[in-house]
XYZ file of C-alpha atoms in Angstrom:
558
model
C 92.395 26.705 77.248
C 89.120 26.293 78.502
C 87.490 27.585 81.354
C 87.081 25.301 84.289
C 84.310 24.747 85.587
C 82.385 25.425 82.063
C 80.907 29.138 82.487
C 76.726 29.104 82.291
C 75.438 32.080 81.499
C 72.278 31.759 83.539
C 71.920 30.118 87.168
C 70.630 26.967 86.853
C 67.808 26.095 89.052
C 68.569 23.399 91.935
C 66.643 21.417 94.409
C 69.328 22.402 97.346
C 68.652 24.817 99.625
C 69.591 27.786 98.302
C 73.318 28.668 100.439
C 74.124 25.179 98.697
C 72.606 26.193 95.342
C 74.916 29.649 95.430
C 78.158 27.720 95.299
C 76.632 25.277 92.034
C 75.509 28.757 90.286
C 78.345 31.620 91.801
C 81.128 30.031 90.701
C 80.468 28.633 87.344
C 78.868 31.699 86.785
C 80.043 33.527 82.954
C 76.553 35.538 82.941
C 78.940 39.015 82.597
C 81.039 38.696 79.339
C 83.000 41.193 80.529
C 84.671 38.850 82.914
C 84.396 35.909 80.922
C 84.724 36.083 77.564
C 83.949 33.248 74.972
C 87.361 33.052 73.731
C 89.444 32.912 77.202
C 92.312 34.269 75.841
C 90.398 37.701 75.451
C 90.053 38.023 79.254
C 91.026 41.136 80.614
C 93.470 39.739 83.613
C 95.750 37.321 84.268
C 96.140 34.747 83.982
C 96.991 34.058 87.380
C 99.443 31.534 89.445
C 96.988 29.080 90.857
C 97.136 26.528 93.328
C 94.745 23.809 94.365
C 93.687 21.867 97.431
C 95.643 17.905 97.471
C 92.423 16.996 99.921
C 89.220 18.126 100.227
C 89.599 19.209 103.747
C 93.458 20.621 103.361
C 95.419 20.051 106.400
C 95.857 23.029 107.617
C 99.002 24.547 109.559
C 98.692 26.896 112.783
C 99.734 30.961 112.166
C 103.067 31.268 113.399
C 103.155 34.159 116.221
C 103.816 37.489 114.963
C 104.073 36.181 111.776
C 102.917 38.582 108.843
C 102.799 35.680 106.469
C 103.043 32.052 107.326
C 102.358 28.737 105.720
C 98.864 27.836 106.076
C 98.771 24.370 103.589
C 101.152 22.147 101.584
C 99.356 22.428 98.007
C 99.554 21.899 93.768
C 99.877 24.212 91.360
C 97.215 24.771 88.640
C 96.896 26.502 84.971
C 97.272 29.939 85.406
C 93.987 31.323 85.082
C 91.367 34.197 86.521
C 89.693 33.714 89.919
C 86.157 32.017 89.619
C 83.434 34.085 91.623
C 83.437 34.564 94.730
C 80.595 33.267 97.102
C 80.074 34.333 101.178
C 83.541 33.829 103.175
C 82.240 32.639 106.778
C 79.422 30.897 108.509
C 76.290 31.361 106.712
C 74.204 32.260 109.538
C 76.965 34.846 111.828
C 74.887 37.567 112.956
C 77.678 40.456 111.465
C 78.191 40.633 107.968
C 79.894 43.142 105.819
C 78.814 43.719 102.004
C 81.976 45.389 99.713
C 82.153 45.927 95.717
C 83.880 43.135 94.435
C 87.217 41.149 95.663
C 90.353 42.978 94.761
C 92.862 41.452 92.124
C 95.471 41.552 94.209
C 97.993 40.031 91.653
C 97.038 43.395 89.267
C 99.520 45.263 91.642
C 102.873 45.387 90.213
C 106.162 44.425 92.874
C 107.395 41.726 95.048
C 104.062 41.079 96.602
C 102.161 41.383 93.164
C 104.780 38.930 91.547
C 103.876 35.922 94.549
C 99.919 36.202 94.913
C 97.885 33.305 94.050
C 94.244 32.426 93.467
C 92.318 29.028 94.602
C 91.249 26.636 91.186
C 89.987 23.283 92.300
C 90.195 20.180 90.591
C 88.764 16.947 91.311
C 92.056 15.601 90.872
C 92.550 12.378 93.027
C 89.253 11.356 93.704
C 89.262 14.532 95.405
C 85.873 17.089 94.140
C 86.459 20.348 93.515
C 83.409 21.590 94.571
C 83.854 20.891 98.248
C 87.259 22.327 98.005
C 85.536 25.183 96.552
C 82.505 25.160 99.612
C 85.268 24.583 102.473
C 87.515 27.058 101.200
C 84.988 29.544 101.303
C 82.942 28.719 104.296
C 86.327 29.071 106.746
C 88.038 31.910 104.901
C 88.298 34.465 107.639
C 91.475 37.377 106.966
C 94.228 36.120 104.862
C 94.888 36.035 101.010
C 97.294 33.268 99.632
C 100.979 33.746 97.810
C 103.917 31.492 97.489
C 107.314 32.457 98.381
C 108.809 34.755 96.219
C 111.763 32.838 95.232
C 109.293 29.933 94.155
C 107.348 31.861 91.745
C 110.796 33.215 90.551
C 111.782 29.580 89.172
C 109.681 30.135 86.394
C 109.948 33.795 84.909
C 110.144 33.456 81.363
C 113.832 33.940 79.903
C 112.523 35.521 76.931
C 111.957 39.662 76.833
C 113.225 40.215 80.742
C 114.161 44.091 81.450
C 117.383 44.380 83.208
C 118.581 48.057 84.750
C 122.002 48.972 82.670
C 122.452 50.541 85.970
C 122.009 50.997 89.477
C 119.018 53.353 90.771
C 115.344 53.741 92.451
C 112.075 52.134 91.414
C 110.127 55.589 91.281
C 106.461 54.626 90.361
C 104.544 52.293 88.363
C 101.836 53.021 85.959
C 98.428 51.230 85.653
C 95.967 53.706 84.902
C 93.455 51.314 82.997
C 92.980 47.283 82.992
C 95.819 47.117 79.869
C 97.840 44.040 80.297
C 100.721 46.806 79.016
C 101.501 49.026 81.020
C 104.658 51.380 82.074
C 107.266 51.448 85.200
C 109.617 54.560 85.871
C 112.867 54.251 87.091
C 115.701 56.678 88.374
C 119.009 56.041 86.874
C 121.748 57.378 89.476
C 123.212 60.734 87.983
C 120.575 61.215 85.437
C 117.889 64.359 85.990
C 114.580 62.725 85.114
C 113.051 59.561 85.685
C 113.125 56.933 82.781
C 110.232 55.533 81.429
C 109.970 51.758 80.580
C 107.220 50.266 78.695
C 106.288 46.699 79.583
C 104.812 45.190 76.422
C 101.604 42.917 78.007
C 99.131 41.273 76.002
C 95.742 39.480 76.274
C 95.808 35.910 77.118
C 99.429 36.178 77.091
C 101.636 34.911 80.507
C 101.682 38.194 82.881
C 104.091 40.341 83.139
C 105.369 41.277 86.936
C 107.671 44.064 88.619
C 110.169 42.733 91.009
C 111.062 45.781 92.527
C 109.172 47.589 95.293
C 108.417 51.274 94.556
C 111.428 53.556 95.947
C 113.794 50.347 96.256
C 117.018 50.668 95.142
C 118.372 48.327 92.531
C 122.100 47.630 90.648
C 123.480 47.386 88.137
C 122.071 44.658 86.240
C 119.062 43.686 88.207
C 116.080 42.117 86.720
C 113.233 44.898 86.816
C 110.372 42.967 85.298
C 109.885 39.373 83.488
C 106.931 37.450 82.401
C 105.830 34.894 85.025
C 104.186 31.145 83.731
C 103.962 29.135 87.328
C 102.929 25.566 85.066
C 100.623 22.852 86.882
C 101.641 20.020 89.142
C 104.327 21.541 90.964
C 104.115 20.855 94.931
C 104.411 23.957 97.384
C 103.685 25.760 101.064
C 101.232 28.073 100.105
C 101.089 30.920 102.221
C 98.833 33.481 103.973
C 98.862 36.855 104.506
C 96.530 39.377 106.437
C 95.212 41.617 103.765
C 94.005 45.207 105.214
C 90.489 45.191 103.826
C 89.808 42.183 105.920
C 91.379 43.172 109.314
C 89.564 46.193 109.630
C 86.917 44.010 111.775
C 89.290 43.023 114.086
C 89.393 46.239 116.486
C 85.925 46.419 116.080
C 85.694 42.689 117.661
C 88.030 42.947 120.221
C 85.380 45.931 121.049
C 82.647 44.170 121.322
C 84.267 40.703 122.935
C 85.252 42.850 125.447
C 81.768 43.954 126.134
C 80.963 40.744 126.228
C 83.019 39.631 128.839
C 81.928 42.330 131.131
C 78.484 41.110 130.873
C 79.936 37.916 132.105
C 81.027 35.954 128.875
C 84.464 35.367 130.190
C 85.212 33.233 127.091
C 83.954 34.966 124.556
C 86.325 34.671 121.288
C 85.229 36.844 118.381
C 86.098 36.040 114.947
C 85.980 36.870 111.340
C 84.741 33.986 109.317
C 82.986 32.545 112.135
C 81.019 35.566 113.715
C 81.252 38.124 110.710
C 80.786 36.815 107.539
C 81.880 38.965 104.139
C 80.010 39.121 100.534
C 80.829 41.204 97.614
C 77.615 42.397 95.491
C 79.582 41.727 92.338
C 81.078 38.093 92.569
C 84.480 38.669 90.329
C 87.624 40.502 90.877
C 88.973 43.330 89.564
C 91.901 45.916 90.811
C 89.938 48.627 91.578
C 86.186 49.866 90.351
C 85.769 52.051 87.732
C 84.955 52.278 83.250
C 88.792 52.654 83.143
C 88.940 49.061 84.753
C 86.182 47.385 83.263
C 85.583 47.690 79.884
C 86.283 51.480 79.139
C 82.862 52.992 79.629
C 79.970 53.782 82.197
C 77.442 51.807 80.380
C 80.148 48.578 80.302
C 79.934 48.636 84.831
C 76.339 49.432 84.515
C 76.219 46.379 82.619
C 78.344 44.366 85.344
C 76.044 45.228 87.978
C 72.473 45.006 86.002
C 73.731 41.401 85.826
C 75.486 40.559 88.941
C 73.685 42.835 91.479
C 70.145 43.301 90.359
C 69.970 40.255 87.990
C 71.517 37.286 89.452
C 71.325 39.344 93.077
C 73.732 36.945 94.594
C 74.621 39.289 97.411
C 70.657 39.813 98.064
C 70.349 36.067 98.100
C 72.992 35.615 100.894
C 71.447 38.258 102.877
C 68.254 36.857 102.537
C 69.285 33.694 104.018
C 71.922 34.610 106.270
C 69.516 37.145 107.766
C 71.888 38.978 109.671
C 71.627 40.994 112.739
C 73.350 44.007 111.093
C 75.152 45.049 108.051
C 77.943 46.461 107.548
C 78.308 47.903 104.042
C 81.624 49.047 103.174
C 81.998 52.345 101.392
C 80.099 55.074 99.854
C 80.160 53.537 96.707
C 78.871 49.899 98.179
C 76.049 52.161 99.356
C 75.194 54.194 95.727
C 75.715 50.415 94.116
C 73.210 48.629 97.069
C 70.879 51.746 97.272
C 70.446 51.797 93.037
C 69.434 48.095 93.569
C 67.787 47.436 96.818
C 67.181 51.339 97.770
C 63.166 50.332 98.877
C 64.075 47.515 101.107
C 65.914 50.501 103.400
C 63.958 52.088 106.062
C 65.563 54.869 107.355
C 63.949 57.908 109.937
C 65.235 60.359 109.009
C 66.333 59.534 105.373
C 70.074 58.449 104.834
C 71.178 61.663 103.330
C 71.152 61.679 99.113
C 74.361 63.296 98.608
C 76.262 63.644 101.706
C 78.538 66.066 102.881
C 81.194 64.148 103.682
C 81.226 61.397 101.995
C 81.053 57.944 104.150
C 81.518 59.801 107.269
C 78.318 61.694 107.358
C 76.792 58.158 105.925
C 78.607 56.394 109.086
C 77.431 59.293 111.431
C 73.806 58.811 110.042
C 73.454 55.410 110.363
C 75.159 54.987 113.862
C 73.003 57.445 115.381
C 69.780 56.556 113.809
C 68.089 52.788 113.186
C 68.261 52.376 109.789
C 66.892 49.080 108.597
C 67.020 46.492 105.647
C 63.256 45.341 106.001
C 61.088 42.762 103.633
C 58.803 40.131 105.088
C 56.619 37.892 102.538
C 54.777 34.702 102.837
C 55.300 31.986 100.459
C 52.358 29.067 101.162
C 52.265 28.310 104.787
C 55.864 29.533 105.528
C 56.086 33.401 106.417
C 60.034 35.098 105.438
C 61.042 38.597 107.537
C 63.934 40.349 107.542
C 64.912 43.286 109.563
C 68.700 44.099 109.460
C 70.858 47.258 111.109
C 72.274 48.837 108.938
C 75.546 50.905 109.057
C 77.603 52.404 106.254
C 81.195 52.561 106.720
C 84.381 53.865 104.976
C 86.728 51.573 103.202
C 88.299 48.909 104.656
C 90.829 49.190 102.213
C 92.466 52.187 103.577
C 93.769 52.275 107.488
C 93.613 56.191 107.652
C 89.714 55.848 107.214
C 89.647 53.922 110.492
C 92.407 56.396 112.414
C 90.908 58.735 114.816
C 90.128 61.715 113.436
C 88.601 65.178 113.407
C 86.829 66.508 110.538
C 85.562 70.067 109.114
C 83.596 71.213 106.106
C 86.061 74.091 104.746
C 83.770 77.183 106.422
C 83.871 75.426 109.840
C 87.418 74.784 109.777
C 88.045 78.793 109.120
C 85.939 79.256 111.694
C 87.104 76.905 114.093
C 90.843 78.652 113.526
C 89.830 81.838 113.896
C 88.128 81.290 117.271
C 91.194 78.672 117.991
C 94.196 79.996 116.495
C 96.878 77.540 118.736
C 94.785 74.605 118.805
C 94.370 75.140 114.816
C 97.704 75.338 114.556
C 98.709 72.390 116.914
C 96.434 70.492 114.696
C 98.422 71.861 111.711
C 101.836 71.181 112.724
C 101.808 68.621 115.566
C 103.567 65.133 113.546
C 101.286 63.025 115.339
C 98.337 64.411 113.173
C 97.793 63.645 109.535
C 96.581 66.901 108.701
C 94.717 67.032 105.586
C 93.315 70.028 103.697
C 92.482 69.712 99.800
C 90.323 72.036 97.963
C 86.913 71.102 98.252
C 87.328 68.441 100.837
C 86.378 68.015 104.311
C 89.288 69.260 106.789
C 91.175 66.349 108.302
C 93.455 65.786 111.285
C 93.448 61.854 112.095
C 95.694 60.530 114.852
C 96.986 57.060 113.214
C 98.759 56.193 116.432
C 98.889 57.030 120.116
C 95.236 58.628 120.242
C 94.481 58.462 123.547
C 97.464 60.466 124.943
C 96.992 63.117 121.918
C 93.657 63.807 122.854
C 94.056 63.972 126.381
C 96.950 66.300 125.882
C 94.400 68.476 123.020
C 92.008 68.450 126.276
C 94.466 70.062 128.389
C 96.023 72.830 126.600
C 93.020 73.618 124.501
C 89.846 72.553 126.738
C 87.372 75.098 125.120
C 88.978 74.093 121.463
C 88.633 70.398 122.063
C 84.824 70.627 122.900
C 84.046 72.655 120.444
C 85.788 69.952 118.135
C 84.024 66.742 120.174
C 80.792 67.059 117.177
C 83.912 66.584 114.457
C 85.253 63.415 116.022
C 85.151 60.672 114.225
C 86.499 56.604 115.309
C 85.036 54.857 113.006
C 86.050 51.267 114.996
C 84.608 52.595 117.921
C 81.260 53.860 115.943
C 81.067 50.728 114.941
C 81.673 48.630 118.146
C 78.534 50.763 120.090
C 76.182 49.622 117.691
C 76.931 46.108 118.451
C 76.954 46.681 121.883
C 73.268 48.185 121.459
C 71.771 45.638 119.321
C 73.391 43.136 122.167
C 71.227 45.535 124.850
C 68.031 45.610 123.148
C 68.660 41.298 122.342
C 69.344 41.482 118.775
C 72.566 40.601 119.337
C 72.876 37.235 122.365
C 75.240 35.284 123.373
C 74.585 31.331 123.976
C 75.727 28.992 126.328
C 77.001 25.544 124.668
C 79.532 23.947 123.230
C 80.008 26.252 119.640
C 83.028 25.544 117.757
C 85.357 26.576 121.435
C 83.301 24.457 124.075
C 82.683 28.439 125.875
C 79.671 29.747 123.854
C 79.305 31.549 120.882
C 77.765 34.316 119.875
C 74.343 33.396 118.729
C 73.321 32.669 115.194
C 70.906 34.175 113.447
C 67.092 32.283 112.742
C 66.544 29.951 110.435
C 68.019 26.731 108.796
C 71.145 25.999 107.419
C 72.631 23.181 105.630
C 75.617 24.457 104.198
C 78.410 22.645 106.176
C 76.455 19.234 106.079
C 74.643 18.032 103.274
C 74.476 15.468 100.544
C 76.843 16.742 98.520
C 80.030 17.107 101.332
C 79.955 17.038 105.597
C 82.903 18.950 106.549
C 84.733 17.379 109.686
C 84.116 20.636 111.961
C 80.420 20.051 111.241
C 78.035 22.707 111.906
C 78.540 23.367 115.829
C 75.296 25.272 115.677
C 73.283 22.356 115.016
C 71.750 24.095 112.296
C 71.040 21.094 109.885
C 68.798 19.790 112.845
C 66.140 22.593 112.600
C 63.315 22.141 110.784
C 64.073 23.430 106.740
C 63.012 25.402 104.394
C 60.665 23.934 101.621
C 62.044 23.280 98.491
C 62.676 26.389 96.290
C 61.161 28.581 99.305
C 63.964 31.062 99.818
C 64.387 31.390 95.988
C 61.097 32.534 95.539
C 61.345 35.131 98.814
C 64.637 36.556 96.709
C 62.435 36.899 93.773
C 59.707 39.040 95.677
C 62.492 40.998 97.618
C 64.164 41.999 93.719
C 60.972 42.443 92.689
C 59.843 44.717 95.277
C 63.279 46.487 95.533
C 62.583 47.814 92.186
C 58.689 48.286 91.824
């Protein structure tokens, strides 16, 4: 089957302005052949359950309280297929942003969940066009990721090849070391002494297979373990949303800062991803996690990738050229190596971000908290002059929750140290269940506090008050380290909050400088409009921020 849209293999120069021009060229986009093979049956993943808007501006339902999952839109199923790129989720001029890798394939993941997750593939079905589908889906994204209900997708697991258990037991692990399309699950047999393996017999451009059992459920007698899954086109059905971690992980940090901002007298202040942080990844496709073993076997195959996508085609660069942000948030030692290899001379930084650092993203975080470090390039194209000058911070994972639990850590020598000198606070440390103690060869010393932090450490205060100063330099809350600088950049007015009507009638946190056209323009004019009255200001000549991304690649790599 064909891809759809058509891949290009190069970006195809427009005369929109360029946050328009990135949907035309990001999505469509086959430049890495990795992703997008000439023959589509060769691709690496999926395909994919798809679903597809029935409008161009979906009707959208309200989150249900409490609700983990809820149905967000009545929509249509599509081909099965691979995600297309991925441009900016949010308002293309919020003054937060955060840069990751790429998006995870969340589908990769074998059990229940892995078996209902779905991917956006617009049509122009209807009259509808799937390119404003594809703008509006992307421009109000904010924290969820879209499934159907389990039993739905369940309808249509191919008969043919299912693994059934001969009998009862426990889903033990499952196996995906590598981007294989086969791959193995273990199981537990009751009253058998080892785990079982079974070998799930995926192939390219074949329907996928999925687990439907969770790891350590228990299952009977006869239970289907695993079944190909072929969710065909046209079928109406909720489609559902789902807070996925990675995209949560600004939500302390916003309550934080809204907070703040009430305080210094914004009593309605509402903070929100999508509309007041918005998210990029400097490699546009998917994959389940980032490594050779995951795309394409070797190190020159992801140098390839993100030659291409990163340095190349710079579609990250692009957005943050024209978002202009008041500070960056870039996710994860690795987002750091990827941006630094790239756009390394574009970062100011007194004293240098460290080369290799201790530990890892925390003494990267710790850096760039403390000191100003700065993604700078000004240029002047004709009569119009371009700067940018953007915070920057460098954060763990959002993926992972215990990155963002309070914590105290300890190079192995100050840890011995510390426990020498602090034998019952080590040891309460050690042994307390409220701490996630962590010590693995060659690793940093750990104790993080995923709930109830407050009371721990005032307790750790009392019983050990010369123990828990000395450990006050270790501390790391990585929400909280992130929250001050906001608060600072709102101090020294890089930050502001306007009065007006914004898209709550209380204010809005202000947006950054320069035009935007991206929610009204010739091509679509979505009903919420742009509340920042963006389109209004005076634009960009034709081609202008195009050539300022040139310069800034260019100079990035001189």
């Amino acid at each position: 089957m064909p891809y759809d849209p058509p891949r290009q293999p190069h970006p195809k120069p427009s005369t929109d302005p360029l946050e328009i021009e990135l949907v035309y060229n990001i999505r469509p986009c086959g430049t890495c052949n990795f992703f997008w093979p000439e023959d589509a049956a060769a691709q690496p993943y999926g395909p994919y359950p798809s679903y597809d808007f029935d409008s161009n501006y979906p009707k959208e339902r309200a989150r249900e309280k409490n609700a983990t999952s809820f149905v967000w839109i009545e929509g249509t199923t599509r081909p099965p297929s691979f995600p297309d790129g991925e441009v900016m989720d949010g308002c293309r001029k919020a003054p937060i942003m955060t840069i990751g890798i790429n998006p995870n394939l969340t589908a990769f993941g074998p059990g229940r969940t892995g078996a209902s997750w779905c991917y956006p593939s617009f049509s122009s079905a209807g009259g509808t066009d799937s390119w404003t589908k594809y703008a509006y889906y992307y421009r109000y994204r904010s924290i969820y990721q879209e499934h159907f209900a389990l039993k739905f997708s369940e309808e249509f697991l191919l008969a043919q090849g299912q693994i059934k258990a001969p009998m009862a037991g426990t889903m033990k692990e499952f196996l995906r070391p590598d981007d294989s399309p086969a791959f193995e699950i273990r199981v537990q047999y009751d009253g058998e002494a080892q785990p079982s393996a079974i070998h799930i017999p995926g192939k390219l451009g074949e329907p996928q297979w999925v687990v439907l059992v969770d790891k350590g459920e228990r299952f009977a007698a006869g239970a289907l373990l695993a079944a190909q899954l072929k969710v065909p086109a046209g079928r109406k059905t909720p489609v559902y949303g789902q807070p996925i971690t990675y995209y949560t992980q600004m939500l302390p940090v916003l309550t934080d800062f809204e907070a703040y901002l009430k305080k210094k007298g914004h009593a309605g202040a509402q903070l929100r991803v999508g509309e007041d942080v918005g998210q990029v990844d400097m490699v546009a496709c998917a994959s389940p996690h980032w490594g050779p073993q995951w795309l394409g076997g070797t190190s020159q195959s992801v140098n390839t990738i993100v030659n291409k996508c990163v340095h190349k085609n710079a579609w990250a660069m692009k957005q943050l050229l024209q978002t202009q942000p008041a500070i960056l948030f870039l996710v994860g030692q690795s987002s750091w190596t990827m941006f630094h290899r790239s756009f390394g001379h574009l970062v100011t930084a007194h004293p240098s971000i460290p080369a290799v650092p201790a530990d890892g993203p925390y003494t990267l975080l710790r850096h760039t908290v403390d000191h100003d470090c700065r993604i700078e390039f000004q240029t002047k194209v004709g009569d119009e002059a371009y700067r940018l000058s953007t915070r920057l911070v460098i954060t763990p994972h959002f993926s992972y929750n215990e990155n963002f639990a309070p914590q105290f850590r300890l190079s192995q020598d100050a840890w011995k140290s510390f426990a020498r000198k602090h034998a019952a606070a080590a040891k309460f440390l050690r042994t307390d269940p409220r701490f996630l103690f962590q010590d693995k060869p060659g690793a940093y010393v750990s104790a993080g506090i995923p709930k109830g932090a407050k009371a721990v450490l005032a307790e750790l205060k009392t019983k050990f008050a010369d123990a828990a100063q000395a450990l006050q330099p270790c501390f790391y809350d990585a929400h909280a380290e992130m929250a001050k600088v906001l608060r600072q950049l709102y101090a020294s007015g890089s930050l502001s909050w306007s009065v007006g009507k914004g898209p709550s009638g209380r204010g809005y946190l202000s947006r950054t400088s320069g035009p935007c056209q991206f929610c009204d323009n010739s091509h679509w004019e979505f009903p919420q409009g742009c509340p920042y009255d963006k389109p209004k200001e005076k634009q960009y000549p034709t081609g202008f921020l195009n050539e300022v991304a040139k310069r800034a690649v260019a100079q990035a790599t001189a």
